[in-house]
Amino acid sequence: MERIFSRRNILKLGAGALGTGVVTAGVGSQLVSPPKVIAENNISPDQALQQLLEGNERFVNRKRKNPHQSYTRLTEVAKGQKPFASILSCADSRVPSEIIFDQGFGDLFVCRVAGNVATPEEIGSLEFGSLILGSKVIMVLGHERCGAVDATIKGAQVPGQIGSLVAAIQPGIEQSKNQPGDKLENACKANVRAQIEKLKKSTVLSQLIQENKLKIVGGYYDLDTSKITIVS
């Protein structure tokens, strides 16, 4: 299969977009400097996932190493980033990725939005994190007692742009109907699966998956224990 979305093509696209003002200065500056920012992480997607889960296990067992949190690390990654994993997480203040996975500066490429929904902007960000920065795994991380999912189940009338989140969560709610067990937990996990399916429809991400350069998985965070379990 012809590699339509090659790094070279993406870099050319980014350079052209800079001229028209489409790409922001922050993103564009990375796109036109490939030697400094394109990651060649020497780990597999499975190893990247294992690294995430081991970090969470350390956090759960109160054996944190607090890696890559020194001033030296800060100055190192100021020159370029090579995150090994990306997280699409809920914006909930109780679910800070770097803490619950016991990681530090430059380790995780994190997108946070209420309900951990895969909007076009979030998908584009994760495409960038995987294709350009070299992230090897994307985890869609839902959590226990998610307020956004709960509001969607209850059909809450919400003002402003909050309704766009409810609409994005609704497909997962539909999939969880009639399942035995806790209704909210089922819906939270179903929402994770629904967002994974949206991500897999990305031509950029699906190509990386086919080439065994990326894995997309679901996670469920227990607010009471801080334990993350894989959502299949």
Tab-separated table of N, CA and C in Angstrom, residues 56 59-60 89 92-96 99-101 139-146 188-189 192 218-231:
chain	number	residue	atom	x	y	z
A	56	ASN	N	1.427	2.931	36.679
A	56	ASN	CA	0.213	2.984	37.483
A	56	ASN	C	0.285	2.034	38.670
A	59	PHE	N	2.158	3.654	41.358
A	59	PHE	CA	1.344	4.673	42.022
A	59	PHE	C	0.349	4.037	42.989
A	60	VAL	N	-0.313	2.983	42.542
A	60	VAL	CA	-1.303	2.292	43.378
A	60	VAL	C	-0.658	1.748	44.648
A	89	SER	N	-7.723	11.687	27.834
A	89	SER	CA	-8.284	11.551	29.178
A	89	SER	C	-9.402	12.554	29.411
A	92	ASP	N	-11.442	15.781	34.076
A	92	ASP	CA	-11.674	15.694	35.521
A	92	ASP	C	-10.382	15.962	36.298
A	93	SER	N	-10.475	16.847	37.279
A	93	SER	CA	-9.291	17.276	38.036
A	93	SER	C	-8.681	16.171	38.885
A	94	ARG	N	-9.410	15.071	39.049
A	94	ARG	CA	-8.920	13.970	39.881
A	94	ARG	C	-8.161	12.910	39.079
A	95	VAL	N	-7.947	13.173	37.785
A	95	VAL	CA	-7.306	12.171	36.927
A	95	VAL	C	-6.116	12.785	36.183
A	96	PRO	N	-5.061	13.183	36.904
A	96	PRO	CA	-3.880	13.771	36.266
A	96	PRO	C	-2.939	12.684	35.734
A	99	ILE	N	0.747	11.917	37.012
A	99	ILE	CA	0.803	11.428	38.391
A	99	ILE	C	0.352	9.973	38.476
A	100	ILE	N	-0.802	9.654	37.903
A	100	ILE	CA	-1.343	8.303	38.073
A	100	ILE	C	-0.575	7.247	37.267
A	101	PHE	N	0.199	7.690	36.270
A	101	PHE	CA	1.050	6.757	35.533
A	101	PHE	C	2.513	6.851	35.987
A	139	MET	N	-3.872	5.654	24.824
A	139	MET	CA	-4.852	5.109	25.749
A	139	MET	C	-5.988	6.105	25.916
A	140	VAL	N	-7.198	5.653	25.610
A	140	VAL	CA	-8.397	6.439	25.908
A	140	VAL	C	-8.774	6.084	27.338
A	141	LEU	N	-8.684	7.057	28.218
A	141	LEU	CA	-8.830	6.791	29.647
A	141	LEU	C	-10.123	7.378	30.200
A	142	GLY	N	-11.098	6.488	30.438
A	142	GLY	CA	-12.309	6.897	31.130
A	142	GLY	C	-12.129	6.699	32.624
A	143	HIS	N	-13.121	7.097	33.406
A	143	HIS	CA	-12.958	6.930	34.858
A	143	HIS	C	-14.291	6.719	35.552
A	144	GLU	N	-14.182	6.221	36.758
A	144	GLU	CA	-15.339	5.938	37.606
A	144	GLU	C	-16.145	7.211	37.875
A	145	ARG	N	-17.458	7.064	37.868
A	145	ARG	CA	-18.379	8.156	38.202
A	145	ARG	C	-18.115	9.424	37.381
A	146	CYS	N	-17.956	9.255	36.080
A	146	CYS	CA	-17.710	10.406	35.205
A	146	CYS	C	-18.963	11.280	35.132
A	188	CYS	N	-19.639	4.369	31.101
A	188	CYS	CA	-18.295	4.960	31.044
A	188	CYS	C	-17.367	4.094	30.197
A	189	LYS	N	-17.434	2.795	30.388
A	189	LYS	CA	-16.581	1.876	29.630
A	189	LYS	C	-17.008	1.803	28.167
A	192	VAL	N	-15.652	4.740	26.343
A	192	VAL	CA	-14.240	4.546	25.991
A	192	VAL	C	-14.137	3.767	24.685
A	218	GLY	N	-8.089	0.999	25.572
A	218	GLY	CA	-8.945	1.708	26.501
A	218	GLY	C	-8.544	1.427	27.936
A	219	GLY	N	-8.709	2.408	28.787
A	219	GLY	CA	-8.426	2.241	30.205
A	219	GLY	C	-9.572	2.794	31.040
A	220	TYR	N	-9.732	2.261	32.251
A	220	TYR	CA	-10.778	2.718	33.171
A	220	TYR	C	-10.132	2.959	34.529
A	221	TYR	N	-10.239	4.194	34.997
A	221	TYR	CA	-9.584	4.612	36.238
A	221	TYR	C	-10.566	4.586	37.406
A	222	ASP	N	-10.188	3.869	38.452
A	222	ASP	CA	-10.992	3.781	39.667
A	222	ASP	C	-10.608	4.939	40.589
A	223	LEU	N	-11.525	5.863	40.813
A	223	LEU	CA	-11.235	7.030	41.634
A	223	LEU	C	-10.892	6.678	43.073
A	224	ASP	N	-11.406	5.565	43.573
A	224	ASP	CA	-11.213	5.188	44.965
A	224	ASP	C	-9.877	4.495	45.211
A	225	THR	N	-9.398	3.732	44.238
A	225	THR	CA	-8.156	2.971	44.418
A	225	THR	C	-7.014	3.473	43.562
A	226	SER	N	-7.316	4.291	42.545
A	226	SER	CA	-6.359	4.809	41.541
A	226	SER	C	-5.879	3.724	40.582
A	227	LYS	N	-6.509	2.547	40.611
A	227	LYS	CA	-6.134	1.442	39.734
A	227	LYS	C	-6.723	1.634	38.340
A	228	ILE	N	-5.899	1.382	37.318
A	228	ILE	CA	-6.357	1.449	35.934
A	228	ILE	C	-6.466	0.035	35.387
A	229	THR	N	-7.626	-0.291	34.837
A	229	THR	CA	-7.820	-1.588	34.201
A	229	THR	C	-8.057	-1.376	32.710
A	230	ILE	N	-7.651	-2.356	31.929
A	230	ILE	CA	-7.811	-2.269	30.486
A	230	ILE	C	-9.265	-2.559	30.117
A	231	VAL	N	-9.814	-1.717	29.261
A	231	VAL	CA	-11.176	-1.897	28.753
A	231	VAL	C	-11.069	-2.529	27.372
